[in-house]
Tab-separated table of C-alpha atoms in Angstrom:
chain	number	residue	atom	x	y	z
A	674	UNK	CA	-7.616	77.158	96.743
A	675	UNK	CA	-6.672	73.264	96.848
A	676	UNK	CA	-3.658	72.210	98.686
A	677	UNK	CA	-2.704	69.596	95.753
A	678	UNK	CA	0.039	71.177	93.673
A	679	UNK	CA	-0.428	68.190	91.170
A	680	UNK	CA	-1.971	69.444	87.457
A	681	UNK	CA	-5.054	67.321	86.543
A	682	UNK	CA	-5.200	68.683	83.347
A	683	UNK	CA	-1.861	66.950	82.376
A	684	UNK	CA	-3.308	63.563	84.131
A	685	UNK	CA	-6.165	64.168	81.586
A	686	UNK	CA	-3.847	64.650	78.595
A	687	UNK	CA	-1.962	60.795	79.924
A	688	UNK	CA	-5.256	59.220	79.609
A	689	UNK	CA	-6.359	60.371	76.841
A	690	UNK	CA	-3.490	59.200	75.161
A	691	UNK	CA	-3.570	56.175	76.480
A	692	UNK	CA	-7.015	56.115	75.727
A	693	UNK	CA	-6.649	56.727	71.762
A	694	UNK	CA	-3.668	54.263	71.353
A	695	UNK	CA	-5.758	51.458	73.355
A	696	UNK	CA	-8.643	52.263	70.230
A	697	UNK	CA	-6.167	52.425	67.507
A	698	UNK	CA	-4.636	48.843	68.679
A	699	UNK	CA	-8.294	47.126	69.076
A	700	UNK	CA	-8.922	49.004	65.133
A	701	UNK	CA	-6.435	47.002	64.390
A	702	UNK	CA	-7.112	44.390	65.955
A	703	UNK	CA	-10.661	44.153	64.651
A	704	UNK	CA	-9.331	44.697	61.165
A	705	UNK	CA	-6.555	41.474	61.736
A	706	UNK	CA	-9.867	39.274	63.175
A	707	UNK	CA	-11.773	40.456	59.873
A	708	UNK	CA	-9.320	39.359	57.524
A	709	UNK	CA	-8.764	36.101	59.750
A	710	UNK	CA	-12.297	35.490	59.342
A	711	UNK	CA	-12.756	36.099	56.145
A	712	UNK	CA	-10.000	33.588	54.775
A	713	UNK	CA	-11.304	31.274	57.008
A	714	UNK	CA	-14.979	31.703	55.434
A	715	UNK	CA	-13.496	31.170	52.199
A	716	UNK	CA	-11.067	28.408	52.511
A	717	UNK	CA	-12.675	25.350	50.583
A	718	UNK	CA	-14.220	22.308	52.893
A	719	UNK	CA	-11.761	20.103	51.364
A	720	UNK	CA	-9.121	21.987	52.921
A	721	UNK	CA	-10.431	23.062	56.350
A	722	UNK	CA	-9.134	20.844	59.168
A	723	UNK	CA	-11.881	18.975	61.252
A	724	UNK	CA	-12.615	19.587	64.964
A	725	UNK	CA	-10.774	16.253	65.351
A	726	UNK	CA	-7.848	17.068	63.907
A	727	UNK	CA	-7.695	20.455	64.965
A	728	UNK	CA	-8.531	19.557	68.436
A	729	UNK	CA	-5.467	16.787	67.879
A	730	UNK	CA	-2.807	19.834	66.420
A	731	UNK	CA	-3.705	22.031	69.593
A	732	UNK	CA	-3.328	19.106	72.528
A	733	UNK	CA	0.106	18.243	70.479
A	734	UNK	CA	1.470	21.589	70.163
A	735	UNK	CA	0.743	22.799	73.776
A	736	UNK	CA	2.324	19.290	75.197
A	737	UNK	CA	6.248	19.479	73.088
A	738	UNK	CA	6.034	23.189	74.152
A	739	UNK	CA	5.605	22.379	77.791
A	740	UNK	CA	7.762	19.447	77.607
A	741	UNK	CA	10.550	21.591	76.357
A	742	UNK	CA	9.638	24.833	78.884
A	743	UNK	CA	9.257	22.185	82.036
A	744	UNK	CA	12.936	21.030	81.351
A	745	UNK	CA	14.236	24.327	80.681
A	746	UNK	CA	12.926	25.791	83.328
A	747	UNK	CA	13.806	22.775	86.012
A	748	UNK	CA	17.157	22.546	84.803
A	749	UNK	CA	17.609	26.749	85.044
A	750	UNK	CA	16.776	27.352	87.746
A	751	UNK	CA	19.614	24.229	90.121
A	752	UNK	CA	21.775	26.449	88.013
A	753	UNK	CA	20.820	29.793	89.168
A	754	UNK	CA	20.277	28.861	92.421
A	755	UNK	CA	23.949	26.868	92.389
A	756	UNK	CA	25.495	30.223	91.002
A	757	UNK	CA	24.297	32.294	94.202
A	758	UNK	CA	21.373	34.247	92.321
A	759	UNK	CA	18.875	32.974	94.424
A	760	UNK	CA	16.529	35.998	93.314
A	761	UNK	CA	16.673	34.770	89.789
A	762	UNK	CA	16.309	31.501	90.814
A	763	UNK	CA	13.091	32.360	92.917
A	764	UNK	CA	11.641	34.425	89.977
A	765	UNK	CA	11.829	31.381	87.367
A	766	UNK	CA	10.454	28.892	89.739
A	767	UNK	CA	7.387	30.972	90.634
A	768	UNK	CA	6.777	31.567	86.909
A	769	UNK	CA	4.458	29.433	86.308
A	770	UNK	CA	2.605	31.316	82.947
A	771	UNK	CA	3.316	28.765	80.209
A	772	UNK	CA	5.048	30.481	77.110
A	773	UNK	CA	2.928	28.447	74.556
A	774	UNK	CA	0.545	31.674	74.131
A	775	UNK	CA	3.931	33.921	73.789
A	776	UNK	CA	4.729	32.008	70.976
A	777	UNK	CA	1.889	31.448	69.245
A	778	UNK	CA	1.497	35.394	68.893
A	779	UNK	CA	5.562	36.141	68.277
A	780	UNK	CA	3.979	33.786	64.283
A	781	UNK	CA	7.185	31.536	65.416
A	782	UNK	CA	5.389	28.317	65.743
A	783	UNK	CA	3.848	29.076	62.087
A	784	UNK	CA	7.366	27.346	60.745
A	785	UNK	CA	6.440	25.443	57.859
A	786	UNK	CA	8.600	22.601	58.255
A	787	UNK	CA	7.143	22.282	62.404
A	788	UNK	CA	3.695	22.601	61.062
A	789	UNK	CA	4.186	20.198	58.284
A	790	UNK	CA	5.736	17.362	60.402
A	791	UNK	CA	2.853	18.147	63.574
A	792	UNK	CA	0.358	17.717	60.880
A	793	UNK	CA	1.609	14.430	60.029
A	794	UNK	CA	1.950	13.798	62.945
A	795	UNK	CA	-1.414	13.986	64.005
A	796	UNK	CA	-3.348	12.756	60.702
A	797	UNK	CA	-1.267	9.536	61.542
A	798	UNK	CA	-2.116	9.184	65.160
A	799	UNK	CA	-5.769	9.584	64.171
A	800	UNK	CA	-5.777	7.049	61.048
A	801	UNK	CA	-3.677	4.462	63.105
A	802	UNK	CA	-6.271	4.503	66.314
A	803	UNK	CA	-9.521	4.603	63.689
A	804	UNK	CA	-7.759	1.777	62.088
A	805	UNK	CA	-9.920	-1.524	61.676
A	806	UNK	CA	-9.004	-3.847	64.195
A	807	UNK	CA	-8.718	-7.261	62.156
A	808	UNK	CA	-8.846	-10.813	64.450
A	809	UNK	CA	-6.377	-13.045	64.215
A	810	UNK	CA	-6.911	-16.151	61.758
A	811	UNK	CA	-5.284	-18.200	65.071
A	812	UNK	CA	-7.143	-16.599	68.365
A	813	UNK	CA	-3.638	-17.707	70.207
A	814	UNK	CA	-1.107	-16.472	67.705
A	815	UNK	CA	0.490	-12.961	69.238
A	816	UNK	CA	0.480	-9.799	67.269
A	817	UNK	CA	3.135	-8.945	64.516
A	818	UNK	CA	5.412	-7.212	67.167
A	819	UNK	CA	4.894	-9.546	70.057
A	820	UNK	CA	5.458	-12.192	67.738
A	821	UNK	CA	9.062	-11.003	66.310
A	822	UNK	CA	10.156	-9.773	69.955
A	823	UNK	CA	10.380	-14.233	70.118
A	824	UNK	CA	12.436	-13.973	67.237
A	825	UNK	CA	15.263	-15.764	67.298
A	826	UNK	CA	17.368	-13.872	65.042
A	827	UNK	CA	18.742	-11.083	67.648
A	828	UNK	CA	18.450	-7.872	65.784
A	829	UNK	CA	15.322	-8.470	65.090
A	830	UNK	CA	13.774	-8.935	68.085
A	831	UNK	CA	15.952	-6.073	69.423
A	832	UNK	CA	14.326	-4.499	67.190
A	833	UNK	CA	10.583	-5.524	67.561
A	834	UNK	CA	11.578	-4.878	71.156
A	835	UNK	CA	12.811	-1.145	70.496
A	836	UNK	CA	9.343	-0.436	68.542
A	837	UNK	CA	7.260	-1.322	71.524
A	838	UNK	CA	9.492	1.143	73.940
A	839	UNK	CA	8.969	3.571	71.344
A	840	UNK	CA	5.349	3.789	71.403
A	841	UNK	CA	5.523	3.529	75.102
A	842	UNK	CA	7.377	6.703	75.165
A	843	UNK	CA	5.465	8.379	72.431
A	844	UNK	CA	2.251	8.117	74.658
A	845	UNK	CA	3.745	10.070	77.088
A	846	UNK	CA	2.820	10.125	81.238
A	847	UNK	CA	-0.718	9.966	81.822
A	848	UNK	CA	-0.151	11.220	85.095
A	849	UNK	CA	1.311	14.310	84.485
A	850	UNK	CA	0.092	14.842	80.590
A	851	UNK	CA	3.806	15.214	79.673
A	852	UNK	CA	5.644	13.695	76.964
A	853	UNK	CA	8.900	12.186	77.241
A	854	UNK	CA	10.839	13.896	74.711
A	855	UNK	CA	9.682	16.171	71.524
A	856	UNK	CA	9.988	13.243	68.968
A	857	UNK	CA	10.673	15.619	66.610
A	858	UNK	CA	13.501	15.494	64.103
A	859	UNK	CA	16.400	16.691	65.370
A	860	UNK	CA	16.835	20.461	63.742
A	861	UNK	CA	12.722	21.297	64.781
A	862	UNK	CA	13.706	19.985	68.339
A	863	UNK	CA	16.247	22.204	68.532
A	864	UNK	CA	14.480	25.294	66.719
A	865	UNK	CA	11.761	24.639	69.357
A	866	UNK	CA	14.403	24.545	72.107
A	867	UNK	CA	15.599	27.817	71.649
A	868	UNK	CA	12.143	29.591	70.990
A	869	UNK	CA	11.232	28.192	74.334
A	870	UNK	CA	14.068	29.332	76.037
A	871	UNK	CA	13.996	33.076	74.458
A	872	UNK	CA	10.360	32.662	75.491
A	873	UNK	CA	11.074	31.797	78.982
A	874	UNK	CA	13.848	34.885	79.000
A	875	UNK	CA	11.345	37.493	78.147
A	876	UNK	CA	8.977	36.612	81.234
A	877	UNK	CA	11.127	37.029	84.318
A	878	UNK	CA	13.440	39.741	82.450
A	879	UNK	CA	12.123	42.008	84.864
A	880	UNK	CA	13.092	40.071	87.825
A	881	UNK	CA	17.082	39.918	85.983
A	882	UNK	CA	17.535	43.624	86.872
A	883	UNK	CA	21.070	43.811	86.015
A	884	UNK	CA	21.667	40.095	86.102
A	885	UNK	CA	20.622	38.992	82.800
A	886	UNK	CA	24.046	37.803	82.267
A	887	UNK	CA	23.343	35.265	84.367
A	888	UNK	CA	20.026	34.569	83.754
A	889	UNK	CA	21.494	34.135	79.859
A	890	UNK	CA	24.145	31.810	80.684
A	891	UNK	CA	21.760	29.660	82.693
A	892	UNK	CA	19.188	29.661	80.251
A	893	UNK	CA	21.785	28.976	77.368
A	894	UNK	CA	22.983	26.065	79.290
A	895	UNK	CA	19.854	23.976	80.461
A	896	UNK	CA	18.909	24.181	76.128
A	897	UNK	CA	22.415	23.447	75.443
A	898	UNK	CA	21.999	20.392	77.744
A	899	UNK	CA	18.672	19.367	76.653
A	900	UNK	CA	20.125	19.401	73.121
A	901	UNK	CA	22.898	17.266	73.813
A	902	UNK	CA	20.315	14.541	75.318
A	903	UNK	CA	18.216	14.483	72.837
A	904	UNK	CA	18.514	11.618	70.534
A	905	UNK	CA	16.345	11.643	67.077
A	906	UNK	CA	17.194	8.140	67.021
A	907	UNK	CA	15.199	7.462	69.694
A	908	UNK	CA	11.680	8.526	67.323
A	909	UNK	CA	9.498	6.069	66.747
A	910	UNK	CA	9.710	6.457	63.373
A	911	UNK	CA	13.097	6.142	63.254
A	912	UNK	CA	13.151	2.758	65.389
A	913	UNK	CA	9.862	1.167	62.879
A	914	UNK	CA	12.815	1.988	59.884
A	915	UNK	CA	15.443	0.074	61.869
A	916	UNK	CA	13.248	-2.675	62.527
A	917	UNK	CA	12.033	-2.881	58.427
A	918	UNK	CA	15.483	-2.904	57.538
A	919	UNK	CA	16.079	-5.864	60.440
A	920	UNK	CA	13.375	-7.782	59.035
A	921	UNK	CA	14.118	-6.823	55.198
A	922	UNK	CA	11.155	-8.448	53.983
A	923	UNK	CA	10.954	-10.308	50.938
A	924	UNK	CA	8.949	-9.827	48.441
A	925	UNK	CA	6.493	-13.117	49.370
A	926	UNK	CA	6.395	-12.030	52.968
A	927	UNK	CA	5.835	-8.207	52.399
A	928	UNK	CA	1.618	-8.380	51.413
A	929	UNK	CA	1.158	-10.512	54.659
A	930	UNK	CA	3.459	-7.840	57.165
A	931	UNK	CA	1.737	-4.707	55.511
A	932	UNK	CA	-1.646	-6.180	56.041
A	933	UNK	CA	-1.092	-7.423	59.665
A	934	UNK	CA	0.469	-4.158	60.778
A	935	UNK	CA	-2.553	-2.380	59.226
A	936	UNK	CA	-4.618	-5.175	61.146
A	937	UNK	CA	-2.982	-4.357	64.668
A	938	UNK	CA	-3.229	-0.480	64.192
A	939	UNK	CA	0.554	0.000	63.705
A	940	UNK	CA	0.077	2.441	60.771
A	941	UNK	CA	3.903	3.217	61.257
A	942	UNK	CA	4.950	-0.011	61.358
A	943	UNK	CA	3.263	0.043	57.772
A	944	UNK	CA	4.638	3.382	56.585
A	945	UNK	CA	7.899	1.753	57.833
A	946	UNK	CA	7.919	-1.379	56.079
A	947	UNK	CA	6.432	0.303	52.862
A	948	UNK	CA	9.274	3.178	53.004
A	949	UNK	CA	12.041	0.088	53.286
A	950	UNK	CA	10.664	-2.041	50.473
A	951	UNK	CA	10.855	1.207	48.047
A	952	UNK	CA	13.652	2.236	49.169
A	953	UNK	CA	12.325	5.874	50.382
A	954	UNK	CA	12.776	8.251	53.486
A	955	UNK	CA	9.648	7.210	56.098
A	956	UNK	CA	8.608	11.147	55.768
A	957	UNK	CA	8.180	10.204	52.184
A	958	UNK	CA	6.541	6.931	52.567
A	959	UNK	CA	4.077	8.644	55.274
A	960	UNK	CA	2.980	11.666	53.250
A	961	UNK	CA	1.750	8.900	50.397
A	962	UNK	CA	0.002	6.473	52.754
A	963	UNK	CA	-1.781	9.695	54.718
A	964	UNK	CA	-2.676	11.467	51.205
A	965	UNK	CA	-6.853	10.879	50.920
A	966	UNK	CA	-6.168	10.854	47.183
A	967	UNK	CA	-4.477	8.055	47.162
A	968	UNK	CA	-3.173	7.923	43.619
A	969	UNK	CA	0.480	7.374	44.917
A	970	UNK	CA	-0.361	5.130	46.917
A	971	UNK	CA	-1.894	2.711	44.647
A	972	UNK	CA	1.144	3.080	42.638
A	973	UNK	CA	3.586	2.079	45.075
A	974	UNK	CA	1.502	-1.062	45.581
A	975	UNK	CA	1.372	-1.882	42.250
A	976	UNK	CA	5.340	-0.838	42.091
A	977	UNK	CA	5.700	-3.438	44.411
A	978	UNK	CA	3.858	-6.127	43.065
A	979	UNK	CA	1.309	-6.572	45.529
A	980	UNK	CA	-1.945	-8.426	44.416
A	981	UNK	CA	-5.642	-7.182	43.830
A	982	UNK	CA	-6.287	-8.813	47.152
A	983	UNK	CA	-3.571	-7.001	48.902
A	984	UNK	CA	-4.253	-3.810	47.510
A	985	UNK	CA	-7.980	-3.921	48.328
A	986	UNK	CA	-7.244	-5.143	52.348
A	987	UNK	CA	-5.592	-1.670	53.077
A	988	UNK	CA	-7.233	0.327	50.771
A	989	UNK	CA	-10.337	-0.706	52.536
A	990	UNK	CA	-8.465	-0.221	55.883
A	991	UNK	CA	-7.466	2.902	55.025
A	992	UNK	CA	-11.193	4.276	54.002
A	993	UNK	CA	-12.260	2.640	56.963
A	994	UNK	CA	-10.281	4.977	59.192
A	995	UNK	CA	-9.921	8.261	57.329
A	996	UNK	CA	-13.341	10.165	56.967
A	997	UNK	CA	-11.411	11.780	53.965
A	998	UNK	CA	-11.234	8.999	51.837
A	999	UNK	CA	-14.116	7.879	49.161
A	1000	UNK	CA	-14.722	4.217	49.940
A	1001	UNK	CA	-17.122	3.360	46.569
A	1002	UNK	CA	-14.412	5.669	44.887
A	1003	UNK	CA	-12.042	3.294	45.767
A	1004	UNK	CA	-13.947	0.000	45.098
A	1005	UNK	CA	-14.827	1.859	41.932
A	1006	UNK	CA	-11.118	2.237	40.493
A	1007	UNK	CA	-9.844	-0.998	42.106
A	1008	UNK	CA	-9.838	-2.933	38.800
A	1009	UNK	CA	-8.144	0.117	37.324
A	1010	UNK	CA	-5.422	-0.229	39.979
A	1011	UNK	CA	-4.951	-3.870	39.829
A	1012	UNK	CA	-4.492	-3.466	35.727
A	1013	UNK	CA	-1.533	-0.912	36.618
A	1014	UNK	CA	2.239	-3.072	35.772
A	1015	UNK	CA	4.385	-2.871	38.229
A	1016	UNK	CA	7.286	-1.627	35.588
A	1017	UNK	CA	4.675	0.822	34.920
A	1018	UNK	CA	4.194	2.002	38.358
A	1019	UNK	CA	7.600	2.109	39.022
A	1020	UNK	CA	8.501	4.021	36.150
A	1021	UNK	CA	5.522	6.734	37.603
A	1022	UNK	CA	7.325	6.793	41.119
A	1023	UNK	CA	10.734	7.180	39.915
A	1024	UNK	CA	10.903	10.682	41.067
A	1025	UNK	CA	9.887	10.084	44.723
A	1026	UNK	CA	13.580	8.609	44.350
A	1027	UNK	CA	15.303	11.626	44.063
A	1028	UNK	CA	17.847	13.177	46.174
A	1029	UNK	CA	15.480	13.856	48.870
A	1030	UNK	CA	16.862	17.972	48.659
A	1031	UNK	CA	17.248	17.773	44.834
A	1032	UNK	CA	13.191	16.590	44.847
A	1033	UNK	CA	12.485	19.320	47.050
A	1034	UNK	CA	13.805	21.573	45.211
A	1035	UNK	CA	12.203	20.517	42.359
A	1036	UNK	CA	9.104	20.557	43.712
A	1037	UNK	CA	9.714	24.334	45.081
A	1038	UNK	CA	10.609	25.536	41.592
A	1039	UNK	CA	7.406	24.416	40.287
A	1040	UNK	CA	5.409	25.800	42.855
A	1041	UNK	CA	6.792	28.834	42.027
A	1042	UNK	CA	5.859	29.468	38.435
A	1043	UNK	CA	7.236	31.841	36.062
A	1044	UNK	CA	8.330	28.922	33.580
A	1045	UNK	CA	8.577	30.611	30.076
């Protein structure tokens, strides 16, 4: 007779249960990856994002996460360790899984709104960089920045000067593959914030015990303080629209600024100065300059009085650096575009004009359908 008192037979009943819930989770599974898979193999090439871009989306994503998480977590853990809960303290410092994969399962990072503005985001990046680079007439003359940072009017070369920071800061530490801030508008940055920071909760829950009140408050305050730092003013976006307005081109000097900043790679420098001159958000401006279609684009040209000539430089630019665009398509309708009156072409664009809600809304209601 065997000296263990223990029941096997109950032993074999756990695992077997554990066994048939680990199959009906992959069954699951499987089924999720099919349907995955399938909308994948049937989402038209037109739509499907390139290994560049894609590639571009994941490096962006994983860097504002860890931006966000590596402040969090730095700032967390003085506190905790300042407070006397040097356990807790211990436990977040040696956690060093990143909470990017966390969130990307929890469908959180799916926002719309996040996705939209990363996506621009990126398509930008990548147009701006494949950008033609266009010589100088005058070897010797400095770029279009450089050259109004010697301004001598002084918000304007503040301004030039505030541009240049802002794509210093945008490129992040190549040393440690960290960005400076999010560069995000200010409601994602904080949306992103506080997913992190849940994020970060969940992982060393175990090691709170009965002090997650503390590990709460600490956690609460290092977002709360990385909030109140954060400045969306700071965007380089947001600095290229102070520096338009600054320079407030006129209509004679506008053809010559769009091309140049085109010419030195500063695509948001252009959707800047194009967003000022119609009188638009830059989110606006950038969704028409980045659209492959191009339709709107032409239009706000045109809207703006800009010449054949003008029109052609950066809609060849443009083809020249998106893969998406039709170059002969364009040279093609060119004439078309050029025979387009400006009245005309404003009257088209009158409702990017809107009430930038009021337009959204709008637009929702039509996507929705259901008009009698």
């Amino acid at each position: 007779m065997s000296d263990n008192p223990v029941d096997v037979r109950d032993g074999s009943a756990t695992g077997a249960r554990k066994l048939l819930a680990r199959a009906a989770a992959a069954e699951t599974c499987a089924y999720r990856a099919l349907v995955v898979a399938t909308d994948d193999f049937f989402l038209p090439e037109e739509q499907r994002l390139d290994e560049r871009t894609r590639s571009a989306m994941a490096v962006l994503l994983r860097g504002l996460v860890e931006t966000v998480e590596a402040e969090i977590r730095e700032h967390a853990t003085r506190l905790l360790a300042s407070r006397g809960e040097s356990v807790l303290a211990q436990a977040l410092a040696n956690d060093t899984a990143p909470v990017l994969s966390r969130l990307s399962r929890s469908g959180l990072l799916r926002d719309p709104e996040l996705m939209t503005e990363l996506m621009a985001r990126v398509r930008q990046e990548l147009v701006g960089n494949a950008l033609p680079m266009q010589g100088a007439i005058d070897p010797e003359r400095p770029s279009l920045i450089n050259r109004f940072v010697q301004h001598p009017d002084r918000v304007v070369a503040a301004g030039a000067m505030a541009v240049l920071i802002a794509e210093s800061r945008r490129r992040g530490s190549p040393e440690s593959g960290q960005l400076s801030q999010t560069e995000l508008p200010a409601e994602l940055h904080h949306r992103l914030v506080w997913w992190v920071a849940a994020a970060i909760r969940e992982r060393v829950g175990d090691a709170a015990e009965g002090a997650f009140d503390a590990l709460d408050r600490a956690l609460s305050d290092a977002a709360t303080r990385s909030l109140t730092a954060y400045d969306e003013g700071d965007r380089l976006e947001a600095t290229a629209m102070r520096f338009a307005a600054a320079i407030d081109a006129q209509p004679q000097e506008l053809p010559q600024l769009l091309v140049e900043s085109l010419g030195d790679r500063r695509i948001v420098l252009f959707n800047a100065l194009l967003a000022h001159a119609l009188g638009v958000p830059y989110s606006l401006a950038r969704d028409v300059v980045l659209d492959p279609a191009g339709d709107r684009l032409w239009l706000a040209l045109r809207a703006l009085e800009l010449s054949r000539d003008t029109v052609a430089k950066v809609g060849y630019a443009l083809c020249e650096a998106d893969p998406r665009r039709d170059l002969e398509k364009f040279a093609d309708t060119l004439d078309a575009i050029a025979a387009i009156g400006a009245g005309e072409a404003r009257a088209a664009l009158s409702p990017l004009k809107l009430h930038p809600d009021y337009r959204a809304a709008v637009l929702a209601l039509g996507r929705a359908g259901g008009a009698e």
